[in-house]
Amino acid sequence: MLSTIRASFVAIFVALAFTSPVFASSFVLHPAGFGPHSYAAWADGQGLPDSHVTVNQALYFQKMTTTATNAAGVAIFKGFGGLPSSDLTGLKFWVGTDGHCGAGAPRFDVLLQFASGMKQFFFAGCQSGSGMAATGMTAIAPNGRVFQQREVVCWYPSGAITCVTSLPPGTIVSVAIVFDEGTDQGVGFVFLDNIEIDSASTGTHLWTSAADNHDPSASTTTFDTTVIEALLGAPLTSLYITGQF
């Protein structure tokens, strides 16, 4: 069984390596964090084989405190701001099964601005039935960690209980992954890898390691809330606002 899974992963990785994902210096994934015991950073030796280097990185998210604490590990994608919401055609990641995969974390957050000038977050949580679903693909990392691929299948408007199959018309302000469920909800950490955003206008963007940014400075973890808010395009307090703001 394990040999079958490993063989399947080799085929998957080879396919990923030769699909020629679109990368540009303007598209980067910036790990960050705020609040106590919470951050995100690339970790060597914890993930699936990388496309550019051989350190097998995975993106580690941590919140080793209670969910109610104002803290989170976050990773913000630069380069998608200003595109129409319809440009996002697919979002995926591979999640380590030893970590937390809850209804609200880790989650994709897309902040949209409407013609009225109002903004609103739309999210898809890792857990099945919370916006994301398993694709049926699994793989074992060199260190033995089992990863499962999950993809966004619908979006929850902030404050709503109904998941919509597509984002409403609007302009993208930012795209982020947020990990803000703490140790009272699970183990307080998760490893993500092979993080993918598919864009109708710019192609497929795949992050297997920090090297996929083509800009090492953009892979440095920051705890400066001013920087995080600038990347997010909104105050950190807006992550918890329900409805438009």
Tab-separated table of C-alpha atoms in Angstrom:
chain	number	residue	atom	x	y	z
A	1	MET	CA	0.000	0.000	0.000
A	2	LEU	CA	2.765	2.447	0.965
A	3	SER	CA	4.709	1.639	-2.193
A	4	THR	CA	1.574	2.380	-4.228
A	5	ILE	CA	1.121	5.741	-2.512
A	6	ARG	CA	4.791	6.625	-3.016
A	7	ALA	CA	4.622	5.629	-6.680
A	8	SER	CA	1.490	7.725	-7.129
A	9	PHE	CA	3.195	10.699	-5.535
A	10	VAL	CA	6.235	10.383	-7.799
A	11	ALA	CA	3.908	10.537	-10.799
A	12	ILE	CA	2.091	13.544	-9.310
A	13	PHE	CA	5.331	15.380	-8.552
A	14	VAL	CA	6.747	14.747	-12.022
A	15	ALA	CA	3.524	16.090	-13.510
A	16	LEU	CA	3.724	19.207	-11.341
A	17	ALA	CA	7.368	19.748	-12.242
A	18	PHE	CA	6.662	19.720	-15.963
A	19	THR	CA	3.427	21.695	-16.152
A	20	SER	CA	5.542	24.883	-16.174
A	21	PRO	CA	3.676	26.891	-13.522
A	22	VAL	CA	3.650	30.621	-14.159
A	23	PHE	CA	5.861	32.525	-11.732
A	24	ALA	CA	6.843	36.156	-11.619
A	25	SER	CA	8.650	38.232	-9.049
A	26	SER	CA	5.379	40.062	-8.403
A	27	PHE	CA	3.697	36.863	-7.170
A	28	VAL	CA	5.004	35.922	-3.738
A	29	LEU	CA	3.783	34.079	-0.651
A	30	HIS	CA	4.698	35.992	2.483
A	31	PRO	CA	4.518	34.076	5.820
A	32	ALA	CA	3.731	36.157	8.882
A	33	GLY	CA	2.046	36.089	12.245
A	34	PHE	CA	0.715	38.191	15.086
A	35	GLY	CA	-0.137	37.657	18.726
A	36	PRO	CA	1.383	35.263	21.275
A	37	HIS	CA	2.807	31.879	20.241
A	38	SER	CA	1.530	32.259	16.685
A	39	TYR	CA	3.354	32.501	13.368
A	40	ALA	CA	3.937	30.957	9.936
A	41	ALA	CA	7.314	30.068	8.412
A	42	TRP	CA	8.863	27.675	5.913
A	43	ALA	CA	10.366	24.627	7.669
A	44	ASP	CA	13.128	22.442	6.199
A	45	GLY	CA	12.698	18.679	6.060
A	46	GLN	CA	9.003	18.751	6.907
A	47	GLY	CA	7.332	18.559	3.510
A	48	LEU	CA	7.064	16.938	0.116
A	49	PRO	CA	9.897	17.177	-2.454
A	50	ASP	CA	10.448	20.753	-3.645
A	51	SER	CA	10.481	21.891	-7.252
A	52	HIS	CA	13.640	24.063	-7.011
A	53	VAL	CA	15.684	22.809	-4.054
A	54	THR	CA	16.046	19.571	-2.106
A	55	VAL	CA	15.321	20.635	1.480
A	56	ASN	CA	11.699	19.381	1.334
A	57	GLN	CA	10.175	22.474	2.890
A	58	ALA	CA	6.608	22.815	4.144
A	59	LEU	CA	4.860	25.967	5.337
A	60	TYR	CA	4.362	25.639	9.101
A	61	PHE	CA	1.495	27.437	10.860
A	62	GLN	CA	1.218	27.652	14.625
A	63	LYS	CA	-1.208	29.007	17.231
A	64	MET	CA	-0.147	27.498	20.544
A	65	THR	CA	-2.714	29.373	22.588
A	66	THR	CA	-6.483	29.531	22.894
A	67	THR	CA	-8.681	30.297	19.912
A	68	ALA	CA	-10.096	33.351	21.702
A	69	THR	CA	-6.614	34.920	21.885
A	70	ASN	CA	-6.096	37.632	19.272
A	71	ALA	CA	-3.357	35.797	17.379
A	72	ALA	CA	-2.816	33.892	14.140
A	73	GLY	CA	-0.282	32.431	11.778
A	74	VAL	CA	-0.912	33.924	8.348
A	75	ALA	CA	0.538	33.745	4.857
A	76	ILE	CA	-0.403	36.449	2.383
A	77	PHE	CA	-0.131	36.178	-1.399
A	78	LYS	CA	1.170	39.281	-3.172
A	79	GLY	CA	0.375	39.942	-6.829
A	80	PHE	CA	-3.330	39.132	-7.081
A	81	GLY	CA	-4.630	42.462	-5.823
A	82	GLY	CA	-6.492	44.424	-8.475
A	83	LEU	CA	-7.616	41.377	-10.449
A	84	PRO	CA	-11.344	40.669	-10.800
A	85	SER	CA	-12.758	38.020	-8.477
A	86	SER	CA	-13.621	35.869	-11.494
A	87	ASP	CA	-9.873	35.527	-12.173
A	88	LEU	CA	-9.490	33.005	-9.328
A	89	THR	CA	-10.339	29.642	-10.856
A	90	GLY	CA	-8.905	27.285	-8.237
A	91	LEU	CA	-7.144	27.201	-4.856
A	92	LYS	CA	-5.545	24.102	-3.337
A	93	PHE	CA	-3.050	22.939	-0.751
A	94	TRP	CA	-1.686	19.680	0.651
A	95	VAL	CA	-2.259	19.425	4.410
A	96	GLY	CA	-0.234	17.274	6.801
A	97	THR	CA	-2.659	14.852	8.437
A	98	ASP	CA	-0.864	15.126	11.800
A	99	GLY	CA	-1.881	18.798	12.010
A	100	HIS	CA	-5.134	20.665	12.524
A	101	CYS	CA	-7.651	20.805	9.678
A	102	GLY	CA	-10.701	22.540	11.104
A	103	ALA	CA	-13.769	24.352	9.869
A	104	GLY	CA	-12.054	27.717	10.187
A	105	ALA	CA	-8.333	26.985	10.052
A	106	PRO	CA	-6.286	26.744	8.045
A	107	ARG	CA	-8.497	28.639	5.626
A	108	PHE	CA	-8.191	30.605	2.426
A	109	ASP	CA	-9.351	34.196	2.899
A	110	VAL	CA	-10.113	36.364	-0.141
A	111	LEU	CA	-10.828	40.027	0.528
A	112	LEU	CA	-12.983	41.646	-2.171
A	113	GLN	CA	-13.892	45.269	-2.767
A	114	PHE	CA	-17.208	45.967	-4.476
A	115	ALA	CA	-18.226	48.791	-6.783
A	116	SER	CA	-19.833	50.485	-3.768
A	117	GLY	CA	-16.414	50.732	-2.108
A	118	MET	CA	-17.346	48.268	0.639
A	119	LYS	CA	-15.089	45.286	1.394
A	120	GLN	CA	-15.887	41.754	2.510
A	121	PHE	CA	-13.979	38.560	3.266
A	122	PHE	CA	-14.888	35.242	1.674
A	123	PHE	CA	-13.369	32.132	3.223
A	124	ALA	CA	-13.039	28.412	2.642
A	125	GLY	CA	-12.024	26.278	5.619
A	126	CYS	CA	-9.885	23.130	5.499
A	127	GLN	CA	-12.459	20.735	6.941
A	128	SER	CA	-14.842	19.023	4.532
A	129	GLY	CA	-18.161	20.845	4.475
A	130	SER	CA	-16.484	24.140	5.386
A	131	GLY	CA	-15.547	25.254	1.885
A	132	MET	CA	-12.805	22.788	1.000
A	133	ALA	CA	-12.891	19.085	0.083
A	134	ALA	CA	-10.388	16.278	-0.343
A	135	THR	CA	-9.398	15.545	-3.936
A	136	GLY	CA	-8.610	11.932	-3.082
A	137	MET	CA	-4.867	12.406	-3.586
A	138	THR	CA	-2.430	11.592	-0.752
A	139	ALA	CA	1.359	11.436	-0.546
A	140	ILE	CA	4.039	10.538	1.980
A	141	ALA	CA	6.884	13.003	2.547
A	142	PRO	CA	10.502	11.807	2.907
A	143	ASN	CA	10.212	12.256	6.706
A	144	GLY	CA	7.109	10.021	6.790
A	145	ARG	CA	4.464	12.734	7.160
A	146	VAL	CA	1.280	11.953	5.268
A	147	PHE	CA	-0.184	14.793	3.204
A	148	GLN	CA	-3.659	15.034	1.722
A	149	GLN	CA	-4.603	17.400	-1.107
A	150	ARG	CA	-7.627	19.597	-0.508
A	151	GLU	CA	-9.268	22.168	-2.801
A	152	VAL	CA	-11.753	25.017	-2.487
A	153	VAL	CA	-15.209	23.979	-3.674
A	154	CYS	CA	-17.246	26.929	-2.365
A	155	TRP	CA	-16.929	30.182	-0.410
A	156	TYR	CA	-18.561	31.468	2.766
A	157	PRO	CA	-19.190	35.223	2.800
A	158	SER	CA	-18.117	36.514	6.229
A	159	GLY	CA	-21.067	36.321	8.568
A	160	ALA	CA	-23.086	33.988	6.309
A	161	ILE	CA	-24.002	30.328	6.810
A	162	THR	CA	-24.483	29.499	3.134
A	163	CYS	CA	-21.544	28.484	0.956
A	164	VAL	CA	-21.626	29.985	-2.552
A	165	THR	CA	-20.036	28.144	-5.471
A	166	SER	CA	-18.334	31.236	-6.894
A	167	LEU	CA	-17.118	34.603	-5.677
A	168	PRO	CA	-19.412	37.560	-6.436
A	169	PRO	CA	-18.277	40.284	-8.860
A	170	GLY	CA	-15.640	42.446	-7.242
A	171	THR	CA	-11.970	43.358	-7.201
A	172	ILE	CA	-9.455	41.279	-5.267
A	173	VAL	CA	-7.763	43.208	-2.458
A	174	SER	CA	-5.795	40.276	-1.065
A	175	VAL	CA	-5.591	36.502	-0.815
A	176	ALA	CA	-4.312	34.844	2.368
A	177	ILE	CA	-4.151	31.642	4.375
A	178	VAL	CA	-5.116	32.152	8.025
A	179	PHE	CA	-4.519	29.778	10.945
A	180	ASP	CA	-6.304	31.114	14.021
A	181	GLU	CA	-7.846	28.071	15.735
A	182	GLY	CA	-5.857	27.280	18.872
A	183	THR	CA	-5.059	24.386	21.167
A	184	ASP	CA	-8.607	24.253	22.531
A	185	GLN	CA	-9.731	23.242	19.019
A	186	GLY	CA	-6.881	20.915	18.067
A	187	VAL	CA	-3.118	20.450	18.172
A	188	GLY	CA	-2.308	24.110	17.486
A	189	PHE	CA	-0.238	23.586	14.334
A	190	VAL	CA	-0.344	22.398	10.735
A	191	PHE	CA	2.080	21.842	7.843
A	192	LEU	CA	0.914	22.872	4.368
A	193	ASP	CA	2.708	22.189	1.098
A	194	ASN	CA	2.263	22.497	-2.684
A	195	ILE	CA	0.055	25.553	-2.248
A	196	GLU	CA	-1.614	26.426	-5.533
A	197	ILE	CA	-3.568	29.354	-6.936
A	198	ASP	CA	-4.977	29.096	-10.446
A	199	SER	CA	-5.567	32.374	-12.260
A	200	ALA	CA	-7.462	32.777	-15.513
A	201	SER	CA	-5.170	35.599	-16.639
A	202	THR	CA	-1.751	34.663	-15.198
A	203	GLY	CA	-1.812	30.859	-15.053
A	204	THR	CA	-0.950	28.439	-12.261
A	205	HIS	CA	1.126	29.577	-9.285
A	206	LEU	CA	2.565	26.773	-7.146
A	207	TRP	CA	4.554	27.130	-3.933
A	208	THR	CA	6.487	24.017	-2.910
A	209	SER	CA	9.086	25.964	-0.907
A	210	ALA	CA	10.312	29.480	-0.186
A	211	ALA	CA	12.422	29.296	-3.376
A	212	ASP	CA	9.282	29.464	-5.504
A	213	ASN	CA	9.021	33.154	-4.657
A	214	HIS	CA	12.204	33.870	-6.629
A	215	ASP	CA	12.734	36.528	-3.956
A	216	PRO	CA	14.216	35.266	-0.678
A	217	SER	CA	13.372	38.508	1.127
A	218	ALA	CA	9.675	37.813	0.586
A	219	SER	CA	10.005	34.476	2.380
A	220	THR	CA	11.076	36.016	5.680
A	221	THR	CA	8.582	35.715	8.506
A	222	THR	CA	7.421	39.075	9.837
A	223	PHE	CA	5.662	39.953	13.063
A	224	ASP	CA	5.234	43.621	12.172
A	225	THR	CA	1.481	44.227	12.182
A	226	THR	CA	1.908	47.292	9.984
A	227	VAL	CA	3.495	45.152	7.268
A	228	ILE	CA	0.836	42.457	7.620
A	229	GLU	CA	-1.982	45.000	7.369
A	230	ALA	CA	-0.371	46.543	4.286
A	231	LEU	CA	-0.176	43.108	2.640
A	232	LEU	CA	-3.722	42.250	3.700
A	233	GLY	CA	-5.148	45.591	2.615
A	234	ALA	CA	-7.176	45.886	5.816
A	235	PRO	CA	-6.743	46.087	9.610
A	236	LEU	CA	-6.066	42.784	11.370
A	237	THR	CA	-9.290	43.278	13.325
A	238	SER	CA	-11.195	42.957	10.040
A	239	LEU	CA	-10.345	39.228	9.933
A	240	TYR	CA	-13.060	38.743	12.555
A	241	ILE	CA	-15.647	41.174	11.154
A	242	THR	CA	-18.865	39.579	9.914
A	243	GLY	CA	-20.396	41.216	6.867
A	244	GLN	CA	-19.140	44.137	4.807
A	245	PHE	CA	-16.989	46.928	6.234
